[in-house]
Short mmCIF file of C-alpha atoms in Angstrom, two decimals:
data_model
loop_
_atom_site.label_atom_id
_atom_site.label_comp_id
_atom_site.label_asym_id
_atom_site.label_seq_id
_atom_site.Cartn_x
_atom_site.Cartn_y
_atom_site.Cartn_z
CA MET X 1 22.26 5.81 40.32
CA ALA X 2 21.97 4.24 37.09
CA THR X 3 21.25 6.54 34.22
CA PRO X 4 17.97 4.91 32.60
CA HIS X 5 18.14 3.25 29.30
CA ALA X 6 16.34 5.90 26.77
CA ASP X 7 12.95 4.42 25.23
CA PRO X 8 14.26 2.69 21.62
CA LEU X 9 10.88 3.18 20.32
CA ARG X 10 10.63 7.38 21.66
CA ILE X 11 11.28 10.14 19.07
CA ASP X 12 10.06 13.06 20.12
CA GLY X 13 10.74 16.21 18.50
CA ARG X 14 11.54 14.17 15.74
CA ARG X 15 9.86 15.63 11.93
CA ILE X 16 8.11 12.82 10.40
CA LEU X 17 5.80 13.41 6.58
CA ILE X 18 3.60 11.14 5.90
CA CYS X 19 2.50 10.79 1.77
CA ARG X 20 0.01 7.92 1.95
CA PRO X 21 -3.28 8.13 1.10
CA GLU X 22 -6.60 9.00 3.62
CA PRO X 23 -7.18 7.04 6.16
CA GLU X 24 -4.76 5.45 6.83
CA ALA X 25 -2.05 8.28 6.50
CA SER X 26 -4.04 10.12 9.63
CA ARG X 27 -4.13 6.45 11.40
CA LEU X 28 -0.37 5.98 11.19
CA ALA X 29 0.16 10.44 12.45
CA GLN X 30 -1.23 9.13 15.32
CA CYS X 31 1.17 6.10 16.56
CA PHE X 32 4.62 8.35 15.56
CA ARG X 33 2.57 10.81 17.78
CA ALA X 34 2.29 8.26 20.13
CA ALA X 35 5.65 7.42 19.88
CA GLY X 36 6.22 11.36 20.98
CA ALA X 37 7.81 12.68 17.14
CA GLU X 38 5.69 15.77 15.03
CA ALA X 39 4.09 14.06 12.30
CA ARG X 40 2.34 15.99 9.60
CA VAL X 41 0.54 14.57 6.47
CA LEU X 42 0.84 15.27 2.98
CA SER X 43 -0.70 13.01 0.88
CA LEU X 44 0.22 12.28 -3.12
CA ILE X 45 -2.31 9.85 -3.79
CA GLU X 46 -5.95 9.91 -3.64
CA ARG X 47 -8.28 7.39 -4.61
CA GLU X 48 -11.88 7.53 -4.91
CA PRO X 49 -14.41 4.45 -6.27
CA LEU X 50 -15.48 3.16 -9.51
CA PRO X 51 -18.36 4.22 -10.94
CA GLU X 52 -19.96 0.80 -12.38
CA THR X 53 -20.75 -0.60 -14.98
CA PRO X 54 -22.26 -3.57 -16.46
CA GLU X 55 -18.74 -5.12 -16.82
CA ARG X 56 -18.38 -4.75 -13.64
CA ARG X 57 -21.19 -6.18 -12.09
CA ALA X 58 -20.99 -8.77 -14.69
CA LEU X 59 -18.23 -9.95 -13.49
CA ILE X 60 -19.33 -9.87 -9.67
CA LEU X 61 -22.40 -11.58 -10.56
CA ASP X 62 -19.96 -14.56 -11.61
CA LEU X 63 -18.53 -14.67 -8.91
CA ASP X 64 -18.67 -17.94 -8.20
CA HIS X 65 -17.52 -19.52 -11.42
CA PHE X 66 -13.72 -18.50 -10.13
CA SER X 67 -10.87 -20.78 -8.26
CA HIS X 68 -9.10 -17.45 -6.87
CA ILE X 69 -10.25 -14.55 -5.79
CA ILE X 70 -6.70 -11.50 -5.22
CA THR X 71 -7.32 -8.25 -3.76
CA VAL X 72 -4.23 -5.79 -3.44
CA SER X 73 -4.52 -3.68 -1.03
CA PRO X 74 -6.69 -2.97 1.89
CA TYR X 75 -8.75 -0.14 -0.34
CA ALA X 76 -9.21 -2.50 -3.07
CA ALA X 77 -10.72 -5.10 -0.47
CA ARG X 78 -13.38 -2.88 1.32
CA LEU X 79 -15.07 -2.05 -1.73
CA LEU X 80 -15.01 -5.72 -2.99
CA LEU X 81 -16.74 -6.52 -0.12
CA ASP X 82 -19.47 -3.69 -0.43
CA GLU X 83 -19.56 -5.14 -3.47
CA LEU X 84 -20.38 -8.02 -1.95
CA ASP X 85 -23.07 -6.91 0.47
CA ILE X 86 -25.59 -5.82 -2.51
CA TRP X 87 -24.92 -8.93 -4.59
CA TRP X 88 -24.48 -11.64 -2.74
CA PRO X 89 -25.90 -12.75 0.52
CA GLN X 90 -23.58 -15.24 1.13
CA ILE X 91 -20.19 -15.36 0.22
CA PRO X 92 -19.81 -18.26 -2.19
CA ALA X 93 -17.56 -21.58 -1.04
CA GLY X 94 -14.88 -23.16 -2.78
CA ILE X 95 -13.27 -19.87 -3.63
CA ARG X 96 -9.58 -20.04 -2.94
CA TRP X 97 -8.93 -15.92 -0.74
CA TYR X 98 -5.47 -14.28 -1.62
CA ALA X 99 -3.95 -11.25 0.15
CA VAL X 100 -0.92 -8.51 -0.63
CA GLY X 101 0.19 -8.01 2.61
CA ALA X 102 -1.51 -8.52 6.09
CA GLY X 103 -3.49 -5.38 6.13
CA THR X 104 -5.60 -6.60 3.36
CA ALA X 105 -5.88 -10.14 4.44
CA ALA X 106 -7.27 -8.26 7.93
CA VAL X 107 -10.21 -5.88 5.75
CA LEU X 108 -11.47 -9.64 4.23
CA ALA X 109 -10.74 -11.96 7.56
CA ASP X 110 -13.06 -9.30 9.40
CA GLN X 111 -16.17 -10.91 7.38
CA GLY X 112 -14.70 -14.81 8.04
CA LEU X 113 -13.13 -15.58 4.47
CA SER X 114 -10.40 -17.77 5.22
CA ILE X 115 -7.05 -16.06 3.13
CA ARG X 116 -4.22 -16.61 2.12
CA LYS X 117 -1.20 -14.64 1.92
CA PRO X 118 2.77 -14.62 2.07
CA ALA X 119 4.32 -16.03 5.10
CA CYS X 120 7.34 -13.28 4.42
CA GLY X 121 7.15 -10.30 2.63
CA TRP X 122 3.97 -8.00 0.69
CA THR X 123 4.58 -8.15 -2.47
CA SER X 124 3.07 -8.80 -5.24
CA GLU X 125 6.13 -11.64 -6.06
CA ALA X 126 5.70 -12.63 -2.96
CA LEU X 127 2.25 -13.61 -3.78
CA LEU X 128 2.81 -14.97 -6.60
CA ALA X 129 5.61 -17.24 -5.33
CA LEU X 130 2.83 -19.49 -3.32
CA PRO X 131 2.64 -22.67 -3.97
CA SER X 132 -1.38 -22.52 -4.60
CA LEU X 133 -0.48 -20.13 -7.69
CA ALA X 134 2.35 -22.03 -9.66
CA GLN X 135 -0.14 -24.57 -11.06
CA VAL X 136 -2.96 -22.22 -12.07
CA LYS X 137 -3.44 -23.45 -16.08
CA GLY X 138 -6.79 -23.41 -17.33
CA GLU X 139 -7.81 -21.73 -14.27
CA ARG X 140 -9.99 -18.12 -13.60
CA ILE X 141 -8.36 -15.81 -11.61
CA LEU X 142 -10.02 -12.30 -10.44
CA LEU X 143 -7.49 -9.59 -10.03
CA VAL X 144 -9.59 -6.87 -7.43
CA ARG X 145 -6.95 -3.83 -7.98
CA GLY X 146 -7.59 -0.21 -8.35
CA GLU X 147 -7.04 1.35 -11.97
CA ASN X 148 -4.13 0.79 -14.16
CA GLY X 149 -2.68 -0.93 -11.51
CA ARG X 150 0.83 -3.07 -11.76
CA GLU X 151 0.35 -5.62 -14.60
CA LEU X 152 2.71 -8.43 -13.19
CA ILE X 153 0.65 -10.70 -11.27
CA ARG X 154 -1.68 -10.63 -14.60
CA GLU X 155 1.15 -11.13 -16.67
CA THR X 156 2.74 -13.95 -14.49
CA LEU X 157 -0.55 -15.70 -13.90
CA GLU X 158 -1.45 -15.55 -17.53
CA ALA X 159 2.33 -16.71 -18.70
CA ARG X 160 0.77 -19.69 -15.67
CA GLY X 161 -1.65 -20.90 -18.04
CA ALA X 162 -4.40 -19.20 -15.93
CA ARG X 163 -7.93 -17.08 -17.68
CA VAL X 164 -7.28 -13.45 -16.08
CA SER X 165 -10.44 -11.00 -15.82
CA LEU X 166 -9.31 -7.78 -14.09
CA LEU X 167 -11.62 -6.07 -11.79
CA PRO X 168 -10.29 -2.01 -11.20
CA LEU X 169 -12.40 -0.67 -8.80
CA TYR X 170 -11.32 2.47 -7.96
CA ARG X 171 -8.71 5.17 -9.59
CA ARG X 172 -5.99 7.24 -8.15
CA MET X 173 -5.56 10.98 -8.19
CA THR X 174 -2.02 13.22 -8.19
CA PRO X 175 -4.01 15.97 -5.29
CA THR X 176 -2.92 19.82 -5.74
CA TYR X 177 -2.00 21.95 -3.05
CA LYS X 178 -0.85 25.08 -3.10
CA PRO X 179 2.57 26.93 -3.07
CA GLY X 180 2.42 28.32 0.42
CA HIS X 181 1.18 24.75 1.38
CA ILE X 182 4.21 22.75 0.67
CA LYS X 183 6.43 25.25 1.25
CA ASN X 184 5.12 24.98 4.62
CA LEU X 185 5.58 20.97 4.79
CA LEU X 186 8.99 20.22 2.53
CA GLY X 187 10.92 23.81 3.74
CA ASP X 188 9.62 24.88 6.63
CA PHE X 189 8.66 21.43 8.79
CA ALA X 190 11.91 20.10 7.42
CA PRO X 191 11.22 16.37 7.85
CA GLU X 192 13.59 14.20 8.24
CA ALA X 193 11.94 11.13 7.65
CA VAL X 194 9.47 10.80 5.15
CA ILE X 195 6.93 8.37 4.73
CA THR X 196 6.07 6.82 0.80
CA LEU X 197 5.05 3.23 0.66
CA SER X 198 4.43 2.95 -3.30
CA GLY X 199 6.07 3.81 -6.48
CA GLU X 200 3.52 5.58 -8.04
CA THR X 201 3.58 7.96 -4.08
CA LEU X 202 7.44 7.53 -4.96
CA ASN X 203 7.02 9.18 -8.12
CA ASN X 204 4.42 11.91 -7.40
CA LEU X 205 6.83 12.83 -4.43
CA ILE X 206 10.02 13.33 -6.92
CA ALA X 207 8.42 15.60 -8.75
CA LEU X 208 7.10 17.19 -6.40
CA CYS X 209 10.89 18.20 -4.89
CA ALA X 210 11.47 18.51 -8.56
CA ASN X 211 8.82 21.20 -8.62
CA SER X 212 8.92 23.00 -5.81
CA GLY X 213 13.24 23.10 -5.45
CA HIS X 214 13.16 21.44 -2.67
CA ASN X 215 15.50 18.69 -1.30
CA LEU X 216 15.37 16.02 0.68
CA TYR X 217 16.94 13.64 -1.23
CA ASP X 218 19.40 12.98 2.56
CA ARG X 219 16.13 12.07 4.42
CA LEU X 220 15.05 8.88 5.19
CA LEU X 221 12.80 7.57 3.46
CA ILE X 222 10.41 4.77 4.27
CA VAL X 223 9.79 2.51 1.27
CA PRO X 224 7.86 -1.33 0.43
CA ALA X 225 9.93 -3.28 -0.96
CA ASP X 226 13.47 -3.94 -2.91
CA ARG X 227 11.54 -2.42 -6.36
CA VAL X 228 11.06 0.63 -4.90
CA ALA X 229 14.56 1.46 -2.80
CA GLU X 230 16.87 1.21 -6.06
CA GLN X 231 14.06 3.38 -7.90
CA ALA X 232 14.59 5.64 -4.43
CA ARG X 233 18.13 5.82 -5.21
CA ALA X 234 17.83 5.95 -9.01
CA ALA X 235 16.17 8.82 -8.61
CA GLY X 236 19.03 10.40 -5.86
CA PHE X 237 17.93 9.50 -2.61
CA GLU X 238 20.48 8.61 -0.40
CA ASN X 239 18.96 6.40 2.75
CA PRO X 240 16.18 4.42 1.22
CA CYS X 241 14.77 2.12 3.89
CA ILE X 242 12.49 -1.17 4.26
CA PRO X 243 10.22 -1.75 7.34
CA GLY X 244 9.93 -4.78 8.78
CA SER X 245 6.05 -4.92 7.63
CA LEU X 246 4.05 -2.45 6.41
CA ALA X 247 1.74 -2.25 9.91
CA ASP X 248 2.03 1.04 11.66
CA ASN X 249 3.83 -0.28 15.05
CA ASP X 250 6.28 -2.01 12.25
CA ILE X 251 7.03 1.27 10.11
CA VAL X 252 6.85 3.46 13.61
CA ALA X 253 10.08 1.13 15.15
CA THR X 254 11.77 0.64 11.69
CA VAL X 255 11.77 4.75 11.32
CA ALA X 256 12.94 4.85 15.95
CA ALA X 257 15.78 2.47 14.70
CA GLN X 258 17.06 4.47 11.84
CA LEU X 259 16.80 7.78 13.75
CA ASN X 260 18.26 6.55 17.17
CA GLY X 261 21.09 5.07 15.37
CA GLN X 262 19.82 1.49 16.33
CA ASN X 263 19.39 -0.26 12.57
CA GLY X 264 19.74 -3.65 13.63
CA GLY X 265 16.84 -5.51 12.71
CA SER X 266 13.46 -3.21 12.44
CA GLY X 267 14.55 -2.37 9.54
CA LYS X 268 16.75 -2.83 6.41
CA ALA X 269 18.69 0.28 4.72
CA LYS X 270 19.08 -0.11 1.38
#
């Protein structure tokens, strides 16, 4: 009698540490648990909305004067929609809406907006390659993001002649954990794979390992893009890997493929 093949997406008992912010971290943890993994959450970024300012209100009320609106994360998109719900009973027509990644696009599309996003990739670089952002001289662009975000989009579009206004809606902070909690998750739990989906998250993990004396550099490290993979390798991580997409199911599939030794197709090691 033939032995049935093991399910390639099952990772029963494998230990996964998720360093995303909430609520995305707990949602991803549930997907890993559904695949049989032991998943723990250690969020290395916290987010909180910024207080309203007259400058922010003026930008929102001036929304119909912008040709393009770019949102960089699902959290930024949700906060923007909350603002629009207050000040714009009907969202102005004639604006081109953009999202960095499918998750951000889905938040905006749920409100009936037609969204432009990269066909391949989910980075700022991929967004900037869209044809509709190539010739923007003199056009007004609103960039919706967190406080002190990456400057590539703004700098590139301004170099193309656009007039870019920043709309920061939230701040990111590094949470503080007690030493016993860190020992439990980094030491006792001993994760086999660690999920770090931004450069800032990776930097916080590097600092945490250095300060706590734990070494995770030989573990599978899931990162969002080539730029962060290079950053990880420079810091000493041996196994950074980029998933097929940043959707929860694709992240789980990539980890399963890597841990089960099936490295083709689900993600790429860097």
